[in-house]
Amino acid sequence: MSIPANKLSVVALGGVNEIGKNMYVVQYGDEIIVIDCGSKFPDESLLGIDLIVPDITYLLENRNKVKALVVTHGHEDHIGGIPYILKQLNMPVYGTRLTLGLIEGKLKEHGLLRDTKTHLIHSDSRISLGSMTLSFFSTNHSIPDCLGIAFHTPEGTIVHTGDFKFDLTPVNNQYADIHKMADLGKNGVLALLSESTNAERPGFTPSERRVGEHIEEAFAKATQKIFVSTFASNVHRLQQIIDATHKTDRKISLLGRSMVNVVNIATNLGYLNIPEGMLIDPAEVNDYEPHRIVVLCTGSQGEPMAALSRLAASSHRQIEVHRGDTVILAATPIPGNERSVARIVDNFYELGAKVIYGSGTVTGMHVSGHASQEELKLMLTLMKPKYFIPIHGEYRMLHQHRLLAEAVGVEKDNIFILKNGDVVEIQNQSARLARKIQTGNTLVDGLGIGDVGNVVLRDRKHLSEDGILIVVVTLSKAESKIISGPDIISRGFVYVRESEGLLEEVNRITTSEVQKLLLEEINQWSTYKQSIKESIGRFLFAKTKRRPMILPIIIQI
Amino acid sequence: MSIPANKLSVVALGGVNEIGKNMYVVQYGDEIIVIDCGSKFPDESLLGIDLIVPDITYLLENRNKVKALVVTHGHEDHIGGIPYILKQLNMPVYGTRLTLGLIEGKLKEHGLLRDTKTHLIHSDSRISLGSMTLSFFSTNHSIPDCLGIAFHTPEGTIVHTGDFKFDLTPVNNQYADIHKMADLGKNGVLALLSESTNAERPGFTPSERRVGEHIEEAFAKATQKIFVSTFASNVHRLQQIIDATHKTDRKISLLGRSMVNVVNIATNLGYLNIPEGMLIDPAEVNDYEPHRIVVLCTGSQGEPMAALSRLAASSHRQIEVHRGDTVILAATPIPGNERSVARIVDNFYELGAKVIYGSGTVTGMHVSGHASQEELKLMLTLMKPKYFIPIHGEYRMLHQHRLLAEAVGVEKDNIFILKNGDVVEIQNQSARLARKIQTGNTLVDGLGIGDVGNVVLRDRKHLSEDGILIVVVTLSKAESKIISGPDIISRGFVYVRESEGLLEEVNRITTSEVQKLLLEEINQWSTYKQSIKESIGRFLFAKTKRRPMILPIIIQI
């Protein structure tokens, strides 16, 4: 499959009609540039699956055309798929310092560092890849060093915003390139791809500084140990926590692998400034008075294995939460995580801690990293695009973003809500939804990439609900009789001890089915299996209203 | 186990440190009165479980002392356990008309109606059960006919609020008995048990009338079909939807079993007033102009099998949602349900509908049925209890409720936060946490009550994550050799087709393990099984980072 030369195409391989696994393609003629390569977590229906990454069949079929992977920022939904995808398709990776720092950590873990070519870029870089030139602009987001990308092509300019908000009082003075955005718009943007995460939210997202003020206030009030949990990647927030630690003359200790990892990378690259001697080892925490301690940890989303959960369950090896300590959840629970977070809050209250939790809007301990409606309108107004493609969001978010675009004057017919795989082609300044390429979810389970599919998942679902009942019968070919069994083995169905009568009956039914078929001189084993399955299934459903997986095994000697 | 005479005790058998399965016991000497008998839904860790009901071991051990089950109102978390519990312990059931109506529906379904004695009560009833007299007071809540209960005992008065809010402008003029509450307080309340659902929420919960106003407004604007989804049991809201239907000269049709059921019961008992000829069959909907139609349906929490989900997926047999139709979700998603609800909203937008969704605080389409902080303080102020036991809530809610009680003057040491099973004993006007009785979760799976426990659940969890690998080997006792197999069967682990090499290797490992043990003349089959399990487990984890359940089956002939 190939796109005719001199056509400009835009495709989402992931990231529309979903939150997560962002991956977009800009193609001009025979030149493909990939933007981002994210992962997402499976929902509860994908039993046992660890991660989802985009299906890159299209890129594999066009592997010689792929010029580069350009990464907007270092969040998992933009970089989490990189090691899995690079195993299938090697391509040079472009990113800013922090972004590359985080990517390189992953590559190392997967043994890919040596074979991957990385290119450091910054907001003033200009890179030429065939007939396209890429320029960049800084944006504000909940991780430093974020870029928007402008693709200058012979057909016109395509802008991809990356993730953004407008923080007019950013921490560390990391201002967004608002003048560059205005210039892009002035010079003409053919198509804008803009993120839609908060398109349902009215108003203007508050500045990250607001969180710093609330943290300082809470630190000033605390009389004992302070535990703060937030997203490790929110380096600006980490800096504000460190600043508040400094102001209250405390030491800080880090818990959680990703927290230690990000703090190391960010400190080494100069994004995080920790005063000499402030950082202490978890083992040293108990050497200090409680009012001298801050513990900064992962697990703000209630992840059961993370540091915060272990602290709440009093199962951390080195550190305990005591009556009177303060626990701050500097994060709003992401939909789906509320119950796990609530369980942690319950536990901390039981330990006698003061807990600051709940929506960041109320506590002031969290602000979003994404643009609300007024900011999305501001971006659209700055860029004045002819065509608009809302990206990075579920359908209702894309829909609301469309309404915002219409409100600021984008032509209704010039807005494309895509499904993953939909190709928008632009030729002679005119865009249309042209066709669809293969894409979708690639499931990662342990070391397997894409080796678990619907059949396996359906079996897991079935097993998870009612368990399995295995029936083994050994038959003598010569004598046409049962010589061993039936043996009944059940897992995840019922307690064997409490259900002896039930399983004896299963045994009896199996024997009588097999003997009947032997008498009829049937020797297709599939008939035996089917017949055992059906008769036992009927019997068990009548008795228990459950439908375990029934697996007859017939051995003939 | 028995409680000495003349002691007054209060126990929660369910409902504290959780939302759901409310069941409380008030005991004076040898007389036990049970309050409510709820169920709750399992969380995602209880694979395959349908329902959870309280463990009533204590009641079964004292079955001759149990005088009555008094039910405060007809919500599932207060009545859902009744059919399962009555199968174990028959007791007379007391409730108001609507409450009994809903209970009787359940009893019928479970074939228990004939053997259960029910007693109709109302807010002015006084019933004497041994040395206790019970009086009642009406409360406002999201279902009509709710009662609070006062237990007048020789030791003093215990008040149980049931679920409540203070709605000062209630629909259908169903006022709460605020003067009775004041009288109880004036005459002295020894201990108050008050619900804590919204103890984290500041302010005063808005009146249900507010929802009616917003519904009317949305109905007036709609130009085509209107779909409204809400909790079937919220009869006041149903009435307001019917009133708005009447005002806009539409017909109404009901979708969903529980909606049809509640509307029938409530209409028959006079709680719901539907104008003659307004109600039409779903099959008739298409006979009317779209602007003449309202569809009232279940599924506002995103339940996948409910009517709303089917409409969103365009898979309802009789009714379709078209471009321009209006869909109103008159319910706030309960934590844990956000993602399923969001999926439905996405689907309706894709169909081109206008969708009113999200938090009721924003849309005005939902108000809580539970008292917020100011109302909880009002209840505490009216009752002026000596002792206070916050009930009906998770730990953090009970904790916040305690702080509210302290704020209005209840002695700190007179407040008891209980765990299920904790017994508060009161003697000579003095209360103490005396001891603990057995209680907990009884799991309902299909027809089985309590026959699924930890081992079965652990197996289901294991099976759900990595599936199962069954290895069957048949040995000849006489010849000490393998005569059939190994046969490898996998379910929920990997695609067999794509993993032939892997399974061949499993086969090879099994053969070599078995032959080695045969050579060593070991004939304990458990050794064979253990050895196969370990060597295959090690191999598969190294190759796949997965740990399927490995089930070796050795057959000897």
GROMACS .gro file of N, CA, C and O in nm, chain B residues 108-140:
model
  132
  665LYS      N    1  -4.075  -1.332   4.605
  665LYS     CA    2  -4.146  -1.408   4.503
  665LYS      C    3  -4.047  -1.478   4.411
  665LYS      O    4  -4.056  -1.598   4.385
  666GLU      N    5  -3.950  -1.399   4.363
  666GLU     CA    6  -3.848  -1.451   4.272
  666GLU      C    7  -3.774  -1.570   4.332
  666GLU      O    8  -3.734  -1.663   4.261
  667HIS      N    9  -3.752  -1.566   4.462
  667HIS     CA   10  -3.676  -1.672   4.529
  667HIS      C   11  -3.767  -1.778   4.592
  667HIS      O   12  -3.720  -1.861   4.669
  668GLY      N   13  -3.898  -1.770   4.562
  668GLY     CA   14  -3.990  -1.869   4.616
  668GLY      C   15  -4.004  -1.865   4.768
  668GLY      O   16  -4.026  -1.967   4.833
  669LEU      N   17  -3.989  -1.746   4.826
  669LEU     CA   18  -3.991  -1.735   4.972
  669LEU      C   19  -4.113  -1.662   5.024
  669LEU      O   20  -4.128  -1.643   5.145
  670LEU      N   21  -4.199  -1.618   4.931
  670LEU     CA   22  -4.308  -1.529   4.971
  670LEU      C   23  -4.402  -1.596   5.072
  670LEU      O   24  -4.442  -1.536   5.172
  671ARG      N   25  -4.435  -1.722   5.047
  671ARG     CA   26  -4.534  -1.792   5.128
  671ARG      C   27  -4.485  -1.811   5.272
  671ARG      O   28  -4.563  -1.803   5.368
  672ASP      N   29  -4.357  -1.834   5.287
  672ASP     CA   30  -4.305  -1.869   5.420
  672ASP      C   31  -4.256  -1.749   5.500
  672ASP      O   32  -4.205  -1.765   5.611
  673THR      N   33  -4.267  -1.629   5.443
  673THR     CA   34  -4.216  -1.511   5.513
  673THR      C   35  -4.333  -1.429   5.567
  673THR      O   36  -4.428  -1.400   5.495
  674LYS      N   37  -4.323  -1.394   5.695
  674LYS     CA   38  -4.426  -1.313   5.756
  674LYS      C   39  -4.386  -1.167   5.742
  674LYS      O   40  -4.279  -1.128   5.788
  675THR      N   41  -4.466  -1.086   5.674
  675THR     CA   42  -4.433  -0.943   5.661
  675THR      C   43  -4.534  -0.860   5.739
  675THR      O   44  -4.652  -0.894   5.750
  676HIS      N   45  -4.485  -0.749   5.795
  676HIS     CA   46  -4.570  -0.659   5.873
  676HIS      C   47  -4.559  -0.519   5.817
  676HIS      O   48  -4.449  -0.463   5.809
  677LEU      N   49  -4.673  -0.462   5.781
  677LEU     CA   50  -4.674  -0.327   5.726
  677LEU      C   51  -4.665  -0.225   5.839
  677LEU      O   52  -4.742  -0.229   5.935
  678ILE      N   53  -4.571  -0.134   5.829
  678ILE     CA   54  -4.564  -0.026   5.927
  678ILE      C   55  -4.563   0.108   5.853
  678ILE      O   56  -4.546   0.114   5.732
  679HIS      N   57  -4.587   0.216   5.929
  679HIS     CA   58  -4.572   0.350   5.872
  679HIS      C   59  -4.511   0.438   5.980
  679HIS      O   60  -4.483   0.391   6.090
  680SER      N   61  -4.491   0.564   5.948
  680SER     CA   62  -4.411   0.647   6.039
  680SER      C   63  -4.477   0.667   6.175
  680SER      O   64  -4.410   0.700   6.273
  681ASP      N   65  -4.608   0.645   6.186
  681ASP     CA   66  -4.674   0.660   6.316
  681ASP      C   67  -4.694   0.528   6.389
  681ASP      O   68  -4.756   0.523   6.496
  682SER      N   69  -4.642   0.419   6.331
  682SER     CA   70  -4.655   0.288   6.399
  682SER      C   71  -4.578   0.290   6.529
  682SER      O   72  -4.478   0.362   6.546
  683ARG      N   73  -4.624   0.210   6.624
  683ARG     CA   74  -4.546   0.179   6.745
  683ARG      C   75  -4.554   0.030   6.759
  683ARG      O   76  -4.663  -0.026   6.762
  684ILE      N   77  -4.440  -0.038   6.762
  684ILE     CA   78  -4.447  -0.182   6.778
  684ILE      C   79  -4.366  -0.224   6.900
  684ILE      O   80  -4.260  -0.170   6.927
  685SER      N   81  -4.424  -0.319   6.973
  685SER     CA   82  -4.356  -0.369   7.092
  685SER      C   83  -4.301  -0.506   7.062
  685SER      O   84  -4.371  -0.595   7.015
  686LEU      N   85  -4.174  -0.523   7.085
  686LEU     CA   86  -4.108  -0.652   7.063
  686LEU      C   87  -4.037  -0.684   7.193
  686LEU      O   88  -3.930  -0.630   7.221
  687GLY      N   89  -4.103  -0.765   7.278
  687GLY     CA   90  -4.046  -0.793   7.410
  687GLY      C   91  -4.036  -0.665   7.491
  687GLY      O   92  -4.131  -0.587   7.497
  688SER      N   93  -3.920  -0.640   7.546
  688SER     CA   94  -3.907  -0.522   7.633
  688SER      C   95  -3.871  -0.396   7.556
  688SER      O   96  -3.849  -0.291   7.615
  689MET      N   97  -3.860  -0.409   7.423
  689MET     CA   98  -3.832  -0.289   7.342
  689MET      C   99  -3.957  -0.242   7.270
  689MET      O  100  -4.036  -0.322   7.222
  690THR      N  101  -3.974  -0.111   7.263
  690THR     CA  102  -4.079  -0.054   7.180
  690THR      C  103  -4.012   0.027   7.069
  690THR      O  104  -3.916   0.100   7.096
  691LEU      N  105  -4.065   0.009   6.946
  691LEU     CA  106  -4.006   0.082   6.835
  691LEU      C  107  -4.101   0.189   6.786
  691LEU      O  108  -4.220   0.163   6.767
  692SER      N  109  -4.051   0.311   6.769
  692SER     CA  110  -4.127   0.414   6.700
  692SER      C  111  -4.044   0.461   6.581
  692SER      O  112  -3.926   0.428   6.570
  693PHE      N  113  -4.105   0.538   6.494
  693PHE     CA  114  -4.041   0.570   6.366
  693PHE      C  115  -4.055   0.717   6.332
  693PHE      O  116  -4.139   0.788   6.388
  694PHE      N  117  -3.972   0.763   6.242
  694PHE     CA  118  -3.991   0.898   6.186
  694PHE      C  119  -3.956   0.897   6.038
  694PHE      O  120  -3.866   0.826   5.995
  695SER      N  121  -4.033   0.973   5.960
  695SER     CA  122  -4.009   0.981   5.815
  695SER      C  123  -3.883   1.062   5.788
  695SER      O  124  -3.856   1.161   5.857
  696THR      N  125  -3.809   1.020   5.686
  696THR     CA  126  -3.695   1.099   5.641
  696THR      C  127  -3.707   1.123   5.491
  696THR      O  128  -3.783   1.055   5.422
  697ASN      N  129  -3.631   1.220   5.442
  697ASN     CA  130  -3.620   1.240   5.297
  697ASN      C  131  -3.501   1.161   5.246
  697ASN      O  132  -3.397   1.157   5.311
   0.00000   0.00000   0.00000
